Coordinates of C-alpha atoms in Angstrom, one line a residue:
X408 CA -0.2 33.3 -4.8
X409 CA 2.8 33.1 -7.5
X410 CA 1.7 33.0 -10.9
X411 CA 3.6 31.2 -13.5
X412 CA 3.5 32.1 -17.4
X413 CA 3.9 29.7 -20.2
X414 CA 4.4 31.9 -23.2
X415 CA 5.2 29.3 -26.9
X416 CA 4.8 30.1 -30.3
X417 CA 3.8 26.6 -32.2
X418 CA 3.3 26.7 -36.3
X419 CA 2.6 22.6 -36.8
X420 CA 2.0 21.4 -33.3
X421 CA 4.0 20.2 -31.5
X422 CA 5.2 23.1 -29.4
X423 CA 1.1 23.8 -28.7
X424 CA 1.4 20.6 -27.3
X425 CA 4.3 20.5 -25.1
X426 CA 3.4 23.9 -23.8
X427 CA -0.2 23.1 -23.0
X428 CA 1.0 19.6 -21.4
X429 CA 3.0 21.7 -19.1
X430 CA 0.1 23.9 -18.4
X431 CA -2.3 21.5 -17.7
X432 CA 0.0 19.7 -15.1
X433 CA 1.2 23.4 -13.2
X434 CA -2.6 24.0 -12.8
X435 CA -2.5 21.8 -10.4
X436 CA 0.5 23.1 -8.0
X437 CA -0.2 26.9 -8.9
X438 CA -2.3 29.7 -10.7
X439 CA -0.7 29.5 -14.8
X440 CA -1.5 31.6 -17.5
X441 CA -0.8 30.3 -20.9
X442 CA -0.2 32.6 -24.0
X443 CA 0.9 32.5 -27.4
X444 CA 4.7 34.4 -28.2
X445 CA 2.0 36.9 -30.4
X446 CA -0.5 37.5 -27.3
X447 CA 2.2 38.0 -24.8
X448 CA 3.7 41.1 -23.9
X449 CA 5.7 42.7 -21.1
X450 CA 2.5 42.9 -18.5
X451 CA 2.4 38.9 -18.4
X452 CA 6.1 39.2 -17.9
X453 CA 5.7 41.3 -14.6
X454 CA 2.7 39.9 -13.0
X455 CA 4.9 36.9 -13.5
X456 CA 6.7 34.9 -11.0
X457 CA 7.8 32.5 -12.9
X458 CA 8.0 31.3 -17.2
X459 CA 8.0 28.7 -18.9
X460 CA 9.6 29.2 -22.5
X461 CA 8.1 27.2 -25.0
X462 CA 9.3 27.5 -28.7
X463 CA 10.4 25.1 -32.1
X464 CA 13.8 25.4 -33.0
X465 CA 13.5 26.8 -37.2
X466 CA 16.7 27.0 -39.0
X467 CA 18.9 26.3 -36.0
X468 CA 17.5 29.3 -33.7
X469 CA 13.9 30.0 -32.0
X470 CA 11.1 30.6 -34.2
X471 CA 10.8 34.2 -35.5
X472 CA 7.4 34.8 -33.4
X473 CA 9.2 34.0 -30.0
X474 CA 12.1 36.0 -31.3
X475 CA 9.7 38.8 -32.1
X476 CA 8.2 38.3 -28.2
X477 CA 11.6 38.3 -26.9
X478 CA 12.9 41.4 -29.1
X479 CA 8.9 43.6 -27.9
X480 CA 9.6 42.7 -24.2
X481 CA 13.3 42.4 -23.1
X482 CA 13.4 46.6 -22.8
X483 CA 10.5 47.1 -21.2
X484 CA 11.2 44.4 -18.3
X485 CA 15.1 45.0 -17.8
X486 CA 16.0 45.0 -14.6
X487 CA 12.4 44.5 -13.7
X488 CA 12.4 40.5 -13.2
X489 CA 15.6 39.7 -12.0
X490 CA 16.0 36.3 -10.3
X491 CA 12.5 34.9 -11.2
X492 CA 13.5 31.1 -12.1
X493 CA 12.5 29.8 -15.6
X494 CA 12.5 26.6 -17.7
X495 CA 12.7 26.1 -21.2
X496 CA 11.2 23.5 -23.8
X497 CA 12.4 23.4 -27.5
X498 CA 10.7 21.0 -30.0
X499 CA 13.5 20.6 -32.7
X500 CA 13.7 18.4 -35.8
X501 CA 17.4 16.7 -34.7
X502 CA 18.9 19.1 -32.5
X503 CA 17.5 21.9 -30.7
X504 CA 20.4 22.9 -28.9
X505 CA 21.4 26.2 -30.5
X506 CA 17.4 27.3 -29.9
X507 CA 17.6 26.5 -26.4
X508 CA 21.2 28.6 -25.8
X509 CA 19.7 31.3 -27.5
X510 CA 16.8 31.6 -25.2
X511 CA 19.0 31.0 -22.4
X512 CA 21.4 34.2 -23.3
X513 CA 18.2 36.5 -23.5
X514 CA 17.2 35.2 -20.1
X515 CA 20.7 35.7 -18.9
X516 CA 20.4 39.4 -20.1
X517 CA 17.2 39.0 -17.8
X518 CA 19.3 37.9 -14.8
X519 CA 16.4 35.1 -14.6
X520 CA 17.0 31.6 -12.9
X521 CA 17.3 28.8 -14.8
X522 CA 15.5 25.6 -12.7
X523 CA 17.0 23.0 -14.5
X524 CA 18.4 22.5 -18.1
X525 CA 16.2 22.9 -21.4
X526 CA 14.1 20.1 -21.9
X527 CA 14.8 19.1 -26.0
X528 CA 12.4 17.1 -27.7
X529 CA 13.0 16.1 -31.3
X530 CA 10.8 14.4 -33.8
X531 CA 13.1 13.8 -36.2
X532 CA 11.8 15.4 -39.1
X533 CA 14.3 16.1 -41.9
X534 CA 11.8 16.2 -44.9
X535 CA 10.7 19.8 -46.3
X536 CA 7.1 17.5 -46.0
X537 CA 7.5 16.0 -42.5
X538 CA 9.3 19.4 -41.3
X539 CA 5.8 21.2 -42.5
X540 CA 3.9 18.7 -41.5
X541 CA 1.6 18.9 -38.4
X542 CA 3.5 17.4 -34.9
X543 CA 2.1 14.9 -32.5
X544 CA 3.8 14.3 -29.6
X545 CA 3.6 11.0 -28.1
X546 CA 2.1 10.8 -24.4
X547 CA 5.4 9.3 -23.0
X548 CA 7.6 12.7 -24.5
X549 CA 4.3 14.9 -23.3
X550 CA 4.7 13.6 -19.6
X551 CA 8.4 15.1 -19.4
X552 CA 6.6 18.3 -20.1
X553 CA 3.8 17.8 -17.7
X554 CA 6.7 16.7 -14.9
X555 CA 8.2 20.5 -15.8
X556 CA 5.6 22.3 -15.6
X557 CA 4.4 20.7 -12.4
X558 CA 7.8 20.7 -10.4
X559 CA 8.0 24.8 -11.8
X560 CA 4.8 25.8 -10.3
X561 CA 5.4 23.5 -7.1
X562 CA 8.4 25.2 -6.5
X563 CA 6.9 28.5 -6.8
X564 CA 3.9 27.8 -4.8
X565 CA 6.5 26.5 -2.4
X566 CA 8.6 29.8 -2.3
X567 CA 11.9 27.1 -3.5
X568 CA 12.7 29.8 -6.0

């Protein structure tokens, strides 16, 4: 049965909580294994049959731990996972944009299939206090990551991708 793996790095929250909303809805269409960008490595990558890329967008660009995932595993699975779809969520301050097309070059160095467009939430923190200051996600934004995750592991449990 395909296996899809949500791998997010969250420091105040509110990437945790998109990521595990998705989770908890692609359990239902599809075996998911859910990892933090520290705990993840180039194994989950290839028993993998599909990701979910789950990050907050720091200083215009992913966070440095998903950086650091992406930087320990893009060698090791080159050429390896080609054509495996993938989604991505960024939670962002205001924008989130530049976060989500950096992810998407690495997984266009990947050759992986993106299923549809990064999903961008943004909580509008601009304060150094609200910026460090721990996330909650209201339900309504959490069900666009729950609809994600569920469609993703659908369409793999289908064989659409």
């Amino acid at each position: 049965m395909a296996e899809l793996l949500i791998v997010y790095h969250s420091r105040t929250g509110g990437s945790r909580q998109m990521a595990e909303a998705a989770a908890e809805a692609a359990r239902g269409e599809a075996p998911t294994v859910l990892k933090t960008a520290d705990e993840a490595g180039p194994e989950d990558l290839l028993r993998a049959d599909g990701y979910i890329f789950c990050a907050p967008e720091n200083l215009a660009a992913i966070s440095g731990v998903m950086k650091d995932f992406f930087d320990r595993c893009y060698y090791p699975v080159l050429g390896r996972i080609e054509g495996r779809p993938y989604a991505q969520m960024i939670c962002a301050g205001s924008d989130g944009e530049n976060a989500a097309r950096q992810t998407a070059r690495i997984a266009t160095g990947w050759r992986l299939k993106q299923v549809q467009p990064p999903l961008i939430l943004c909580t509008h923190a601009q304060t150094p206090e609200a910026i460090l200051a721990e996330k909650h996600i209201p339900d309504a934004e959490l069900d666009r990551c729950r609809e994600l995750g569920a469609a993703l592991a659908a369409g793999l449990s289908l064989g659409v991708f």
